[in-house]
Structure formats: structure tokens, C-alpha cells
XYZ file of C-alpha atoms in Angstrom:
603
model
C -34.814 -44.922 58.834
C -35.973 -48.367 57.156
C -37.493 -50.609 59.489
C -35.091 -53.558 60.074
C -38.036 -55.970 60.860
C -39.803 -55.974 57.705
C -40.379 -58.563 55.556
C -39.178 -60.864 58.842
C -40.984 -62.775 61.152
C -40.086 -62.935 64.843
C -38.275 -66.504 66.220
C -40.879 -68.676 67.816
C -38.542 -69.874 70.544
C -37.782 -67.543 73.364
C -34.601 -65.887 72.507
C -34.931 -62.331 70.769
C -33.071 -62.566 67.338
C -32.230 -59.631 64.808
C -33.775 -59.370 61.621
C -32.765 -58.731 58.035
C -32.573 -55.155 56.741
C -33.083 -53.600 53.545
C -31.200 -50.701 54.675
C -28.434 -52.359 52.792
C -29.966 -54.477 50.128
C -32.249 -52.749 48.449
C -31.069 -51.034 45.458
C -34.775 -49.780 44.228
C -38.011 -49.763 46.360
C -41.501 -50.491 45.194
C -42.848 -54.270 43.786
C -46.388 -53.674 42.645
C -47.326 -52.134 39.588
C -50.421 -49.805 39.870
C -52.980 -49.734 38.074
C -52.998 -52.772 35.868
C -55.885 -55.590 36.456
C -55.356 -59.126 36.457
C -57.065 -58.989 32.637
C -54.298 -56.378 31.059
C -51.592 -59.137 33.860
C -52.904 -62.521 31.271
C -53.025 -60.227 27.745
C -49.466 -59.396 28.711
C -47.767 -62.127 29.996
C -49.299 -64.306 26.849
C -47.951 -61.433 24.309
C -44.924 -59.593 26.020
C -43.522 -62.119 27.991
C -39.856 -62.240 27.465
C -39.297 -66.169 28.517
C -40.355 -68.947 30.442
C -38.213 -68.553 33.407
C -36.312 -66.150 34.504
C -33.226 -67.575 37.417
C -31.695 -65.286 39.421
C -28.615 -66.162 40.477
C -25.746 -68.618 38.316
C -23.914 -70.186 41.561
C -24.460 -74.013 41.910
C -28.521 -74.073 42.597
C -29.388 -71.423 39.486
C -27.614 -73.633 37.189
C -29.205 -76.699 38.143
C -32.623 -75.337 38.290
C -32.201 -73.826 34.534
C -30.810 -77.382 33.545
C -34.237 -78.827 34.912
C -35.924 -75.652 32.992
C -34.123 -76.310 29.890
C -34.283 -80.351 29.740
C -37.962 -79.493 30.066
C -38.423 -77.695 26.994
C -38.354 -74.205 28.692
C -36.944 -70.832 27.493
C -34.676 -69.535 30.244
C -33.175 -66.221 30.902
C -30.499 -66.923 33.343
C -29.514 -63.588 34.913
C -26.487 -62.512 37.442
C -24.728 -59.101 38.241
C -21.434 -61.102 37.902
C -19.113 -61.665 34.756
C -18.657 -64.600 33.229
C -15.638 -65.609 35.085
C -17.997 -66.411 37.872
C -20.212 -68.832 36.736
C -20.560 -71.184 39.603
C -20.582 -69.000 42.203
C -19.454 -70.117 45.473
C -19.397 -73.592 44.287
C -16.511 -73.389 42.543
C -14.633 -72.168 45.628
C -15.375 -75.265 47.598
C -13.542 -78.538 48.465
C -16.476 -80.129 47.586
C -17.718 -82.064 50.259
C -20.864 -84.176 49.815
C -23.126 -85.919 52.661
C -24.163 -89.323 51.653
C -25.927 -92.268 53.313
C -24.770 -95.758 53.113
C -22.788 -94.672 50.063
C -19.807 -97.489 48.841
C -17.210 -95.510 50.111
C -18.657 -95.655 53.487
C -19.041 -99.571 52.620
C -15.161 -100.161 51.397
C -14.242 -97.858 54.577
C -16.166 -100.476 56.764
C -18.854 -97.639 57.946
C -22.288 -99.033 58.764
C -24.739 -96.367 58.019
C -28.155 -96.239 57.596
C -31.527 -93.896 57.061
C -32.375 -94.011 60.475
C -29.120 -93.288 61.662
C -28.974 -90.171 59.299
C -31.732 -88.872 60.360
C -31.619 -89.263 64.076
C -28.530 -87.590 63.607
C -30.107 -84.521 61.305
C -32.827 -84.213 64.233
C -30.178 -84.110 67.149
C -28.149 -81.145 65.253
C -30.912 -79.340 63.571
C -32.691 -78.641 66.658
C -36.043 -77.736 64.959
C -38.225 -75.816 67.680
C -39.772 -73.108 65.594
C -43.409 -74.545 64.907
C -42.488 -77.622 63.298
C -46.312 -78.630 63.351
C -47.840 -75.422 62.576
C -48.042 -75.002 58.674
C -47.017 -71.072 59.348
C -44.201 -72.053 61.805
C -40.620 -70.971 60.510
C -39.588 -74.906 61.037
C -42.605 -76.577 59.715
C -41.295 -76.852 55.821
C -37.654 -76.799 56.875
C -38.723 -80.394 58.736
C -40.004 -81.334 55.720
C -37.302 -80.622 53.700
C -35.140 -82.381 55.788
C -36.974 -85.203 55.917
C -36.986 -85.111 52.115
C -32.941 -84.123 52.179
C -31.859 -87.549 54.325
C -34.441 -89.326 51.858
C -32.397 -87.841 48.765
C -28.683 -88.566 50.370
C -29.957 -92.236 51.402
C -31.312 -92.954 48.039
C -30.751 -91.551 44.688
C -28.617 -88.422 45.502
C -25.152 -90.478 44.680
C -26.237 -92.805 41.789
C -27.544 -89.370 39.995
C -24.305 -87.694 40.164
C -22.119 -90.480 39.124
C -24.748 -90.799 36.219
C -23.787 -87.280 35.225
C -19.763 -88.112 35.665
C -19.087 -87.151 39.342
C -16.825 -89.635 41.648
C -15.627 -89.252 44.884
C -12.378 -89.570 46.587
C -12.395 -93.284 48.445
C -11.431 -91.960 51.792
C -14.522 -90.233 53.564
C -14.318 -87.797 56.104
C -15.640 -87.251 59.356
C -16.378 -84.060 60.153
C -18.590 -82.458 63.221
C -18.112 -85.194 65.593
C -20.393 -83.883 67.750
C -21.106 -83.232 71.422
C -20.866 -86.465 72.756
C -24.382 -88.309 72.893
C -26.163 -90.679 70.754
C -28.980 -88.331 69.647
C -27.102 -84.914 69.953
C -25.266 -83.269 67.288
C -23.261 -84.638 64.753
C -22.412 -87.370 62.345
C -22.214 -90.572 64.088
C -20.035 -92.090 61.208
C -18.043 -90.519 58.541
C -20.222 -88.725 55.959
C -18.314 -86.324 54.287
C -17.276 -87.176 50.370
C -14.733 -85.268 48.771
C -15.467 -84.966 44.914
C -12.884 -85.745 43.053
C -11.847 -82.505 41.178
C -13.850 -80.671 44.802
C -15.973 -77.464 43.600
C -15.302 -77.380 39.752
C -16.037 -80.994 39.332
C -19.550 -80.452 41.470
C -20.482 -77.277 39.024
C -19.013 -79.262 35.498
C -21.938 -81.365 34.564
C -24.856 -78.665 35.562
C -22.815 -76.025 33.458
C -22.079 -78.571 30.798
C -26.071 -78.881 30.552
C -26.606 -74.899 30.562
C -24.013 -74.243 27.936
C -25.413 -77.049 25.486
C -29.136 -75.571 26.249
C -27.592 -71.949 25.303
C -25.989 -73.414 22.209
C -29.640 -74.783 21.328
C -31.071 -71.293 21.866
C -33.099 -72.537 25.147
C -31.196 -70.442 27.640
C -29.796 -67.138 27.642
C -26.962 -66.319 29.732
C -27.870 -62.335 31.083
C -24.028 -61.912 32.846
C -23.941 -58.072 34.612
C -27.613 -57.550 34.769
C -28.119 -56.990 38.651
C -32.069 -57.342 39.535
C -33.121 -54.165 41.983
C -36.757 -55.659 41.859
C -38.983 -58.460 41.125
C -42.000 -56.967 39.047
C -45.210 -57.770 40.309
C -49.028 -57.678 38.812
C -52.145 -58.895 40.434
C -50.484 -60.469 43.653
C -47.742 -62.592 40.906
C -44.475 -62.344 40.336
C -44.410 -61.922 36.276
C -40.605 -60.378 36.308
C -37.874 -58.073 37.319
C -35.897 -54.672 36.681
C -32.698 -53.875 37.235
C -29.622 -51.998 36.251
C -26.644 -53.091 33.538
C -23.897 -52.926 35.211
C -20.615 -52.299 32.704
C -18.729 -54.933 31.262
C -15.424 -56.555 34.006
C -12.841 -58.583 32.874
C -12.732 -58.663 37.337
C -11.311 -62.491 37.424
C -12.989 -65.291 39.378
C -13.839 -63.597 43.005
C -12.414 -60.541 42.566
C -14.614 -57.449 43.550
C -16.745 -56.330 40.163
C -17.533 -52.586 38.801
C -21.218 -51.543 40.273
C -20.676 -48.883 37.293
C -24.511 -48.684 35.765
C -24.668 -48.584 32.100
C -28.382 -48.923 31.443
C -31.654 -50.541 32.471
C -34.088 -53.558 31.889
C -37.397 -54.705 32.491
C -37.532 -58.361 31.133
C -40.980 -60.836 32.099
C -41.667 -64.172 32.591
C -44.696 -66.331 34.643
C -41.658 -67.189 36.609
C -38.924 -66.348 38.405
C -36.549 -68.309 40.615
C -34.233 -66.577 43.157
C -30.792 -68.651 43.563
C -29.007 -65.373 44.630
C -26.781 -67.122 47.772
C -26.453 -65.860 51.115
C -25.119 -62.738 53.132
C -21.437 -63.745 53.833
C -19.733 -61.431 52.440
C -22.223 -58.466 54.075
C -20.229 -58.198 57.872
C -23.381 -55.599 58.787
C -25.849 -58.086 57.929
C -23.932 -60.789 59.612
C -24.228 -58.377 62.486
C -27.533 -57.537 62.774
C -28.645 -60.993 62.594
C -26.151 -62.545 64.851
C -27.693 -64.062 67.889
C -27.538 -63.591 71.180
C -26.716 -67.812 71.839
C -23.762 -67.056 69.788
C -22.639 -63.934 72.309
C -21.559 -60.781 71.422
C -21.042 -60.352 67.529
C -17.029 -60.407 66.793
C -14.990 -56.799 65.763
C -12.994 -58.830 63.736
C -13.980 -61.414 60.983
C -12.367 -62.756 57.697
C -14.414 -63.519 54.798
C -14.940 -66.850 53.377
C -17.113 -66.031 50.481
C -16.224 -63.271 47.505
C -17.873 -59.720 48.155
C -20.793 -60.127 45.897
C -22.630 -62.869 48.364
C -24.152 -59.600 49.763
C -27.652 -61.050 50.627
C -29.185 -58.259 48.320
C -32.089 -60.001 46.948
C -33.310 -61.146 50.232
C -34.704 -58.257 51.078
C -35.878 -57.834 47.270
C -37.580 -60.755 47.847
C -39.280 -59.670 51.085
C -40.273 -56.757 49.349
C -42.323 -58.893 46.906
C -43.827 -60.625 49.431
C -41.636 -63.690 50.375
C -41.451 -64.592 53.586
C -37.950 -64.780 55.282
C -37.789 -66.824 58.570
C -35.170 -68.185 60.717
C -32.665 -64.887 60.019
C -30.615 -65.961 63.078
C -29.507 -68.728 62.158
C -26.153 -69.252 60.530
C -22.631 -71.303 60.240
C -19.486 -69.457 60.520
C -16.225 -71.228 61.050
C -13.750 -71.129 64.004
C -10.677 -71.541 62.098
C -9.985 -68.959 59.904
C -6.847 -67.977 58.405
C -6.295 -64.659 56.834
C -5.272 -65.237 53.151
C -1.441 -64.075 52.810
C -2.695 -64.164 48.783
C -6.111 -62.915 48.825
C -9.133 -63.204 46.270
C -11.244 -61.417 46.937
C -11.747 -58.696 50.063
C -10.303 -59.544 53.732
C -10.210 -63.337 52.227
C -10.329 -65.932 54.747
C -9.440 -69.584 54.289
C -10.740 -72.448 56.480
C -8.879 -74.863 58.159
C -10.377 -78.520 58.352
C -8.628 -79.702 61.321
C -8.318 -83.308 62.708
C -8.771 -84.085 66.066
C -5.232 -83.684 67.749
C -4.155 -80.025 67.878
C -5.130 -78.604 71.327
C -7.695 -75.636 71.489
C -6.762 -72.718 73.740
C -8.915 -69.272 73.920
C -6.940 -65.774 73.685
C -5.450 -65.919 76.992
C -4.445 -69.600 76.519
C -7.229 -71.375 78.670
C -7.841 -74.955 77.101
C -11.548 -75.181 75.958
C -13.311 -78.501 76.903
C -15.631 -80.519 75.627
C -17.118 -80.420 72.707
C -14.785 -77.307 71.663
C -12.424 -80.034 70.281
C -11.131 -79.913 66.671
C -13.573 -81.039 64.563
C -16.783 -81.719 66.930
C -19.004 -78.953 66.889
C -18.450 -75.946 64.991
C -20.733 -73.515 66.609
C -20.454 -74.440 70.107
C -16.881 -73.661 70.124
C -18.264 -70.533 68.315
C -20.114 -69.269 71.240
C -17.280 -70.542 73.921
C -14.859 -67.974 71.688
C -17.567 -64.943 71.992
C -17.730 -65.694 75.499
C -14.114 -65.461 76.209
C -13.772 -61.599 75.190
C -11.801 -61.984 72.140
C -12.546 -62.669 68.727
C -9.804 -65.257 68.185
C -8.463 -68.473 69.739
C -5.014 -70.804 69.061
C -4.267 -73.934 67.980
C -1.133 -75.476 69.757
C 0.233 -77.900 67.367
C 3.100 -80.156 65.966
C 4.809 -80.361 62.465
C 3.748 -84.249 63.194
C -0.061 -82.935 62.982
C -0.115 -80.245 60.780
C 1.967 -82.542 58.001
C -1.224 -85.381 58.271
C -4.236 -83.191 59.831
C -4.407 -79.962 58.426
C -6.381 -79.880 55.238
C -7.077 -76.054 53.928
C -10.948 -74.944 52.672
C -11.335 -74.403 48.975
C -10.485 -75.621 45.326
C -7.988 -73.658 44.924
C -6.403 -74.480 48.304
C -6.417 -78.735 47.501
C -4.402 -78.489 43.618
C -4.171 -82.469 43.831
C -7.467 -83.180 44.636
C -8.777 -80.196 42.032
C -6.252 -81.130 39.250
C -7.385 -84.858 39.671
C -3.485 -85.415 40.085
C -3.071 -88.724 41.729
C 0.864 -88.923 42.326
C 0.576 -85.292 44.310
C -2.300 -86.541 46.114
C 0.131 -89.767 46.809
C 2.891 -87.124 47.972
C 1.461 -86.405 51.330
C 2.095 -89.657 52.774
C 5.699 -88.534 52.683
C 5.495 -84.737 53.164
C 3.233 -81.558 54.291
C 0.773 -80.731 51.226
C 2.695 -77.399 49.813
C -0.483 -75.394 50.913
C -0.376 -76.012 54.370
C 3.423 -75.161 54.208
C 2.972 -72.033 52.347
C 0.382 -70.505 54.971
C 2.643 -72.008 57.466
C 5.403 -69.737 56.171
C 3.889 -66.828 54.778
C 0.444 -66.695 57.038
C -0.288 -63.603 59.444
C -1.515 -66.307 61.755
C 1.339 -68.798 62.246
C 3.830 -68.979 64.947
C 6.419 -71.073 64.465
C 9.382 -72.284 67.144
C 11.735 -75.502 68.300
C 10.572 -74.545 71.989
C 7.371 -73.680 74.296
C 9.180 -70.392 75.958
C 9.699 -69.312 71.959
C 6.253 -70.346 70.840
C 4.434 -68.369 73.843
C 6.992 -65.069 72.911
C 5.915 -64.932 69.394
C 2.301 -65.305 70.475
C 2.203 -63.088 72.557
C 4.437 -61.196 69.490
C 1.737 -61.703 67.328
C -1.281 -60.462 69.201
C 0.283 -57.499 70.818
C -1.356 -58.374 74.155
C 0.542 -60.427 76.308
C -1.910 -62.550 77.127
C -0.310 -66.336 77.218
C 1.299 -66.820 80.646
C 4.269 -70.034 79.699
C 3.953 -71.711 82.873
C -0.083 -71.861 82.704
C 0.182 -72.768 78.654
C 3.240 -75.683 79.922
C 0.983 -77.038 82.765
C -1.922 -77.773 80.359
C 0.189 -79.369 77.649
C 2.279 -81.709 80.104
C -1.056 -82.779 81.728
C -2.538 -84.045 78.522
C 0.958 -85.125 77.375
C 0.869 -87.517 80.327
C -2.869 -89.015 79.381
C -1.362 -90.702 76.186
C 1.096 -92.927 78.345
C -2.104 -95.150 78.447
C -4.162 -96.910 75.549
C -7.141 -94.960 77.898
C -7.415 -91.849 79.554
C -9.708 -88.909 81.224
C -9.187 -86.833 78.643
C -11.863 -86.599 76.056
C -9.789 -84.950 73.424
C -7.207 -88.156 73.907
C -9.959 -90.610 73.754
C -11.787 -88.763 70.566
C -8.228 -89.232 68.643
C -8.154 -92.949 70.102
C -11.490 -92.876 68.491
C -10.455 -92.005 65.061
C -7.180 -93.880 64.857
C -10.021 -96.903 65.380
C -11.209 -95.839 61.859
C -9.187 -96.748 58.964
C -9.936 -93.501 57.018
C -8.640 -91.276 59.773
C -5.461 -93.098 60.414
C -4.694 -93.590 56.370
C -5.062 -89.861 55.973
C -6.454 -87.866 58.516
C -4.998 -88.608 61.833
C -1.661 -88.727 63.441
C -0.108 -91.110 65.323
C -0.997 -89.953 69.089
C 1.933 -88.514 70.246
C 2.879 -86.064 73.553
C 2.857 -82.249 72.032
C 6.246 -81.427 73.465
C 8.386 -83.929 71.835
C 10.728 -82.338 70.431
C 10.747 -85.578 67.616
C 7.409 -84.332 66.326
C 8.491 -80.228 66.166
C 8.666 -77.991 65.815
C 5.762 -76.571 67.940
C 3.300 -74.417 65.751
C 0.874 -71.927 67.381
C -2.381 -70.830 64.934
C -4.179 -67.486 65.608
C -7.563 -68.727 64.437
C -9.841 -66.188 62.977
C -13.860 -65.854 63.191
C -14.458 -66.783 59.098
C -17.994 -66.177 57.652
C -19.756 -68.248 55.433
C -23.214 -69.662 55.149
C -26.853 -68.118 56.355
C -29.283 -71.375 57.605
C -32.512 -69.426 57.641
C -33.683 -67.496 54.482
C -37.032 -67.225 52.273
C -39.558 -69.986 53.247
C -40.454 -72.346 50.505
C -42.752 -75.419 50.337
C -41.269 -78.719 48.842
C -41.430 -77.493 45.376
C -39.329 -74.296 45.690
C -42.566 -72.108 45.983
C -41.835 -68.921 48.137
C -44.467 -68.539 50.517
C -45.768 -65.106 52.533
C -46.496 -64.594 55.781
C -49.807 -66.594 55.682
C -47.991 -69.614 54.513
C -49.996 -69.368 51.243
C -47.066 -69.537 47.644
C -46.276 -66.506 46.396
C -47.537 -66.699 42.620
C -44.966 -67.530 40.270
C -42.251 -66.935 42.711
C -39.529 -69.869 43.438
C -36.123 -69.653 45.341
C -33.587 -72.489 45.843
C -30.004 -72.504 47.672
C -28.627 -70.807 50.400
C -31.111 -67.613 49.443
C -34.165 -70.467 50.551
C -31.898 -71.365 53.922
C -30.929 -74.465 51.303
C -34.545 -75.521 51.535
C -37.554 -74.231 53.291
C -36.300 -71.631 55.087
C -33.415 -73.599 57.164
C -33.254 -77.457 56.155
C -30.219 -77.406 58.755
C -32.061 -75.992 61.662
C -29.341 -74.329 63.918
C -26.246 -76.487 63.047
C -24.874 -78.640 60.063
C -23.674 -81.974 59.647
C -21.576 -80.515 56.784
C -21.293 -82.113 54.066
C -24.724 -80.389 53.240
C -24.736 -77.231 51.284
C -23.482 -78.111 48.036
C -25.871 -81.119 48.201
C -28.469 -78.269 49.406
C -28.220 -76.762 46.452
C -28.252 -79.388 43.986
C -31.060 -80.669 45.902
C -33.042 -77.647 46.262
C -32.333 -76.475 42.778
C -33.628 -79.384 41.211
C -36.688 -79.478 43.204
C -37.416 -75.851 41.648
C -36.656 -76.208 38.641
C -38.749 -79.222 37.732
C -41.936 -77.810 39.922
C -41.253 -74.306 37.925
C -41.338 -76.263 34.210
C -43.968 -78.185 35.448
C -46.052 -74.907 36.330
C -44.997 -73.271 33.043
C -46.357 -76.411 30.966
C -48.956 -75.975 27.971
């Protein structure tokens, strides 16, 4: 059996963590070619070579790296085992949330934010503890691209992507409150930009850019070619091989043929790896899930299409790319299985606000910080450690109708269609979405009364595990904290909190009001579902996209960008996000690769 370890480097911090395989990922083993010198390398990459570039990968950071390429004069072969029909990649799937810094939506919202603020913020989630000062420690370039990521979101991050066309939606968000002190995690103001027209609108203007450079014959789109191997001669990456796959009219995130049709060898003096993380790969998840988070769930839903299969990570490794910080990832609490699937065991995200009450499988309450909306990963780890792998919401009509806001473009029509009088609609009425999964969802429970709601729970689950008289003590107790404009209760005072902020209480926020009036039914119970997503560590790069190896030195003519390069470095987040930050992780990331890579393929 394949050693799980290689191409991995062990945690620096005291916890053992697992590792990435290539049990799974690798397709075709080998990377070096025999026998050639570094003499027959030069004669052939100056007469054989097949472009400038070569990207692997056309989500979000591939097609902003080739637009870099391109608007540099480059030749670009821009590669993916998908169809057409996904171009974009996870991108497209998103609500598309961007992290800014002092932006003027923050300003018209009344928001005081600043650099410093950001970044003491970045520090207090990130955690970095993984050799930050040692140039071979897993966190010392992830620091650095962090420090460079704030820099980017406090400066020219926004006025660039208006200049290409992108707005925002006036009303910013607040997500991952945090755990409660000044320099801990989360986002001490609202952060979170919706773009208006969310995923699709983020991907437009970079594949706007690589369809005009095609049209000018400086990129070639290579759709169904999936790379097995990155050729290398002399210690440099100078190309890859792979296998054809056959042509799929599969639709946007639906599951593609692996049929192979042929072969290819194609070279370049570089290549760029923007292949995305392991999502959609539940073993991988697995084998890297850590032991902070508890014991690895049965059951997960999926909140990325199946081809985010973290395949050329190990390729990668294989090459000689360094892959640190495996353990660390983001996987969401609140998962919904998809009544109307995409793609396989599709889960869909929902972005709570701060009122809904939090109960594990046998209807404890959680505490603080497992509150809606505060920190995503410690309420994680409170739901491993409970013995289940799912936990409830206990809710109101009143909430869902103003809180509830569903993951993904296709989830948010007003917001995605740019259609202002159906965004205005939900002032008066529950966004058709949320009703819909309300209705037709596996996960919603639905009744006028408590003994009704606990009966179909325990319906639902099979188990029998809500007692009614425990579940009615802990509602009337926090039902009698609102009686008071103050309270004990943290949850109470965090929704005092937002109510304080105009966004929240325009759009995110309900009025407070006691969960068993029967005025704000009925009473909704949510099985929430384990949903994967997004892996924080990945290949190690230095500020210009270079992959490094194991001795920290660049891997020649090897860059990566995007979640495949932990969104920068190796894990620009550290162990937690402020969200917010993996589109802008891409575009950032991307960018920085793309110019360094035309600027080392300049003559």
C-alpha cells in the first residue's frame, strides 16, 4: 500500500494530524524523465515547447492567472478535465461574498474599520503556530500572505474590481462573530460584501478577459484534458500528460464521463496548478480530519460538485511540491440536503442570523460561541463531541422569513438575476427558496406547537432522542431573558448586538421576540447536516505563486494559486476564516501567479 505521508510534512504544533494520500489521486505515477540532461531540457523547451503557460485548473483563480498571462503577451494553454459548462468552477456556485476593509459600504452602513483592525482580527482567527519565523515552517509564507491579503482588501482589492464592472450589494454582512474577545476570532465589524449578481458576476469579467484573449489566438481553452502528471526535466517542471477524457454535454455540476479517449503530452517553461480543493473527496476529508475537530462524521453532504476531488495535490507532491498544513479545513454546520440536487449527495448551506436557538442531537442547547453565526468550527467540534453527526435549529416563521439566507447562486435568483423588485419582496414575505426547502427539505420539521415539533423530530431522526419537557425548559428560560432590554444570556445579548447595527435590523435580523409565541409560528425545527467545503492548508508557495519543496527552495517553473495553494502559501487562513475570503483568495492568489509566471516567461 501507498504511503499516506508522502509528499506531506508533519504539523509543527503538538497535535498528530493525517496526511494527504495518493492512494486516491493519482491517476499515473512517475514525474522525472530519465535520461535527458539539462542541455537536450533548453534545446527542447526553445524548439518543442507547446506554449508559454500551461494553467491547470479553469475555476475562479486559473482564469485570472491566464488573464494576467494573456494581458502580458503570453501564449496560454488553459487545461481542465471538465466541459465547458463548467467554466468557473466553484465560483460560479457561490453567493459571492467578498471581505473588504474600510470599503463605502461599510462607510454608508456607519462601520468604522480599519487595517489594524483587520488584521488583529486575521491574527486572532488564523491562529498561525506552525513556524511562522522559520522560512521552512508550514506558517511562515502563509503569514506572509496574509499580511499581503489584509494589505490587498484594505487597499486596492475593491477599486480593481469595480474597475472591471463588479458592485456590491449596499447592505454588508456580518458573518463569524466570533468567540467573544477583542483579539480572538472573528470579524469585529461587518465585512462580508455580497456581489451583486453573487458567483457569476465574480467569474464575468476574468472570463470576459479569457474569451477575448482566445478570440486573439493568445489562449487556448483544453476542456476534458485531465492532467495525470506534471512532466519534469532537470529538477523543472517543463509540462504535463494526461488522458482525453470523451466529450459531456454533463450540465453545470453534474458528475462528468471519466471515459478515456486518448492521450497528451503538451510543454511549457510553466505550469500553474489552480485545480481547487478536496471537497467533494469524503475519504480525503477523512484522512485529514483532525483530531481538534473529534471524531470524523459517518454522515456528510457535499457542498462542492464531485470533480473538486483534490487529485492534483498529490500530482503535485509527486513533482516535488510541498503540501503543508493538510489538517486544516472549513466545513459548515448547517447543511441542508438538497431536495433538487446538482450534483452527488448535494448539500446547501444555510447562512443563519443570530436568533434561532442551537440544540445538539439529543436537544442540549450549545453555549457560547456555538451561536448562529459566531464561529463556524468551534460549533464544529462541540457537534463531533456530542456523538452525532447532526444538530437542530429551533426556530420561528418570524426568523426564518428575515434570517435565513441559503448558500449559492443558484439558491439567491434576486440577488443573481440582479432583480431589484424580488430582492425588494422580502421585506414583505419569506424569499421562495427558503420556503421551498422549508416545504420540500428532508431536514425541516414543521408544527403550530412544541409537543408536535419534538414528535416529528424525533419522527425524523428515528431515535427518540428530544425529551419535550427538557427541549420546553430551555426555550421558556431564554424566552424569559428578552422581557429585559439586558440579559445573562449571550445569545440574547449577541441579537441585541446586531439589532444595534442598521444592516442587521434592515435585512438580517428579527425583531427579538420569545420562540413560543404562537404570533411568530409556526415553530420550525432544522436537522442540520455536517456540509463540506473548503481545504485551508495545501501546496506551499512564496508570494509570487512559486511552489516550493521540502527545503523551502521554488520548485522550477512550477506555480499554484487558489484553494489547491491553501488560497495562498499553504493556508493564508490559518485554522479558521473570517469568510468573506476565498473568492477574494483566489482572485488574489491568481493574480499574484499569473503576473510573477509572465514575468518569468519574459524575453
Amino acid at each position: 500500500m501507498e504511503n499516506p505521508r508522502a509528499g506531506a510534512d508533519a504539523p509543527e504544533s503538538s497535535e498528530p494530524s493525517s496526511r494527504f494520500t495518493r492512494r486516491q489521486v493519482l491517476t499515473v505515477a512517475g514525474g522525472a524523465l530519465a535520461g535527458m540532461t539539462l542541455g537536450q531540457a533548453g534545446a527542447f523547451a526553445a524548439e518543442s515547447q507547446d506554449a508559454d503557460a500551461i494553467v491547470v485548473g479553469h475555476g475562479l483563480a486559473g482564469l485570472v492567472a491566464t488573464a494576467e498571462l494573456a494581458a502580458a503577451g503570453r501564449k496560454v494553454l488553459l487545461l481542465d478535465q471538465e466541459p465547458e459548462a463548467s467554466l468557473g468552477g466553484q465560483a460560479f456556485w457561490s453567493f459571492g461574498g467578498l471581505f473588504f476593509v474600510d470599503s463605502d459600504e461599510q462607510r454608508l452602513m456607519g462601520v468604522k474599520d480599519s487595517h489594524d483592525l483587520a488584521w488583529q482580527d486575521w491574527l486572532g482567527t488564523a491562529g498561525f503556530d506552525r513556524g511562522v519565523d522559520d522560512p521552512k515552517g508550514q506558517d511562515y509564507w502563509a503569514y506572509k500572505w496574509a499580511q499581503s491579503y489584509v494589505d490587498f482588501a484594505s487597499g486596492e482589492k475593491r477599486s480593481w474590481l469595480s474597475g472591471l464592472g463588479v458592485q456590491w450589494f449596499p447592505i454588508v454582512g456580518w458573518a463569524e462573530r466570533g468567540g467573544g474577545l477583542a483579539d480572538g476570532h472573528g470579524n469585529s465589524v461587518p465585512r462580508f460584501h455580497v456581489t451583486w449578481g453573487t458567483g457569476p458576476a465574480v467569474v464575468e469579467p476574468f472570463e470576459k478577459k479569457v474569451r477575448a484573449a482566445v478570440a486573439a489566438g493568445k489562449v487556448t481553452f483544453k476542456f476534458r484534458y485531465r492532467v495525470d502528471e506534471l512532466v519534469t526535466t532537470g529538477g523543472a517542471v517543463t509540462g504535463v500528460r494526461g488522458a482525453v477524457l470523451e466529450p459531456s454535454s454533463a450540465a453545470r455540476g453534474t458528475p462528468s464521463s471519466r471515459t478515456v479517449v486518448g492521450d497528451f503530452e503538451l510543454r511549457a517553461p510553466v505550469v500553474v496548478v489552480t485545480s481547487g480543493g478536496i471537497g467533494a473527496n469524503h475519504d480525503l476529508v477523512r484522512q485529514n480530519w483532525p483530531a481538534r475537530l473529534g471524531t470524523p462524521p459517518k454522515f456528510m453532504v457535499t457542498g462542492v460538485p464531485a470533480h473538486v476531488d483534490g487529485r492534483m495535490l498529490g500530482i503535485t507532491a509527486q513533482a516535488g511540491g510541498r503540501i503543508v498544513n493538510p489538517d486544516r479545513m472549513w466545513h459548515y454546520t448547517e447543511g441542508l440536503r438538497n431536495y433538487a440536487p446538482i450534483w452527488p449527495n448535494h448539500g446547501i448551506r444555510i447562512l443563519p442570523g443570530p436568533s434561532s436557538m442551537w440544540f445538539d442531537a439529543k436537544g442540549r442547547r450549545f453555549g457560547t460561541p456555538d451561536i448562529p453565526g459566531y464561529d463556524t468550527l468551534h460549533t464544529l467540534g462541540s457537534i463531533t463531541a456530542s456523538g452525532y453527526d447532526y444538530s437542530w435549529f429551533v426556530t420561528t416563521q418570524k426568523i426564518i422569513a428575515k434570517e435565513f439566507a441559503l448558500s449559492g447562486s443558484e439558491q439567491n435568483p434576486d440577488l443573481t438575476n440582479k432583480n431589484v423588485w424580488q430582492l425588494l419582496s422580502r421585506i414583505w414575505q419569506t424569499p421562495e427558496p427558503i420556503e421551498k426547502f422549508k416545504n420540500n427539505g428532508a431536514d425541516f420539521v414543521v408544527a403550530d406547537n412544541l409537543t408536535d415539533l419534538v414528535t416529528g423530530m424525533n419522527k425524523l431522526t428515528g431515535d427518540n432522542l428530544i425529551d419535550l419537557a427538557d427541549l420546553r425548559r430551555q426555550i421558556e428560560a431564554r424566552d424569559r431573558e428578552i422581557d429585559n432590554p439586558y440579559s445573562k444570556d449571550v445569545q440574547v445579548q449577541g441579537i441585541r448586538n446586531a439589532l444595534s447595527y442598521i444592516g442587521d435590523s434592515l435585512s438580517r435580523t428579527a425583531s427579538i421576540h420569545r420562540i413560543l409565541d404562537s404570533s411568530a409560528g409556526p415553530l420550525i425545527a432544522v436537522r442540520l447536516n455536517i456540509l463540506t467545503r473548503k481545504t485551508l492548508g495545501g501546496l506551499q508557495t512564496d508570494l509570487s505563486g512559486r511552489v516550493l519543496d521540502s527545503n523551502g527552495t521554488p520548485v522550477p517553473g512550477l506555480y499554484a494559486a487558489g484553494e489547491v495553494a491553501g488560497f495562498g502559501g499553504g493556508g493564508v487562513h490559518g485554522y479558521r476564516s473570517l469568510e468573506g475570503t476565498f473568492l477574494g483568495g483566489c482572485l488574489f492568489s491568481g493574480r499574484q501567479a499569473g503576473r510573477a509566471a509572465a514575468a518569468a516567461t519574459a524575453t
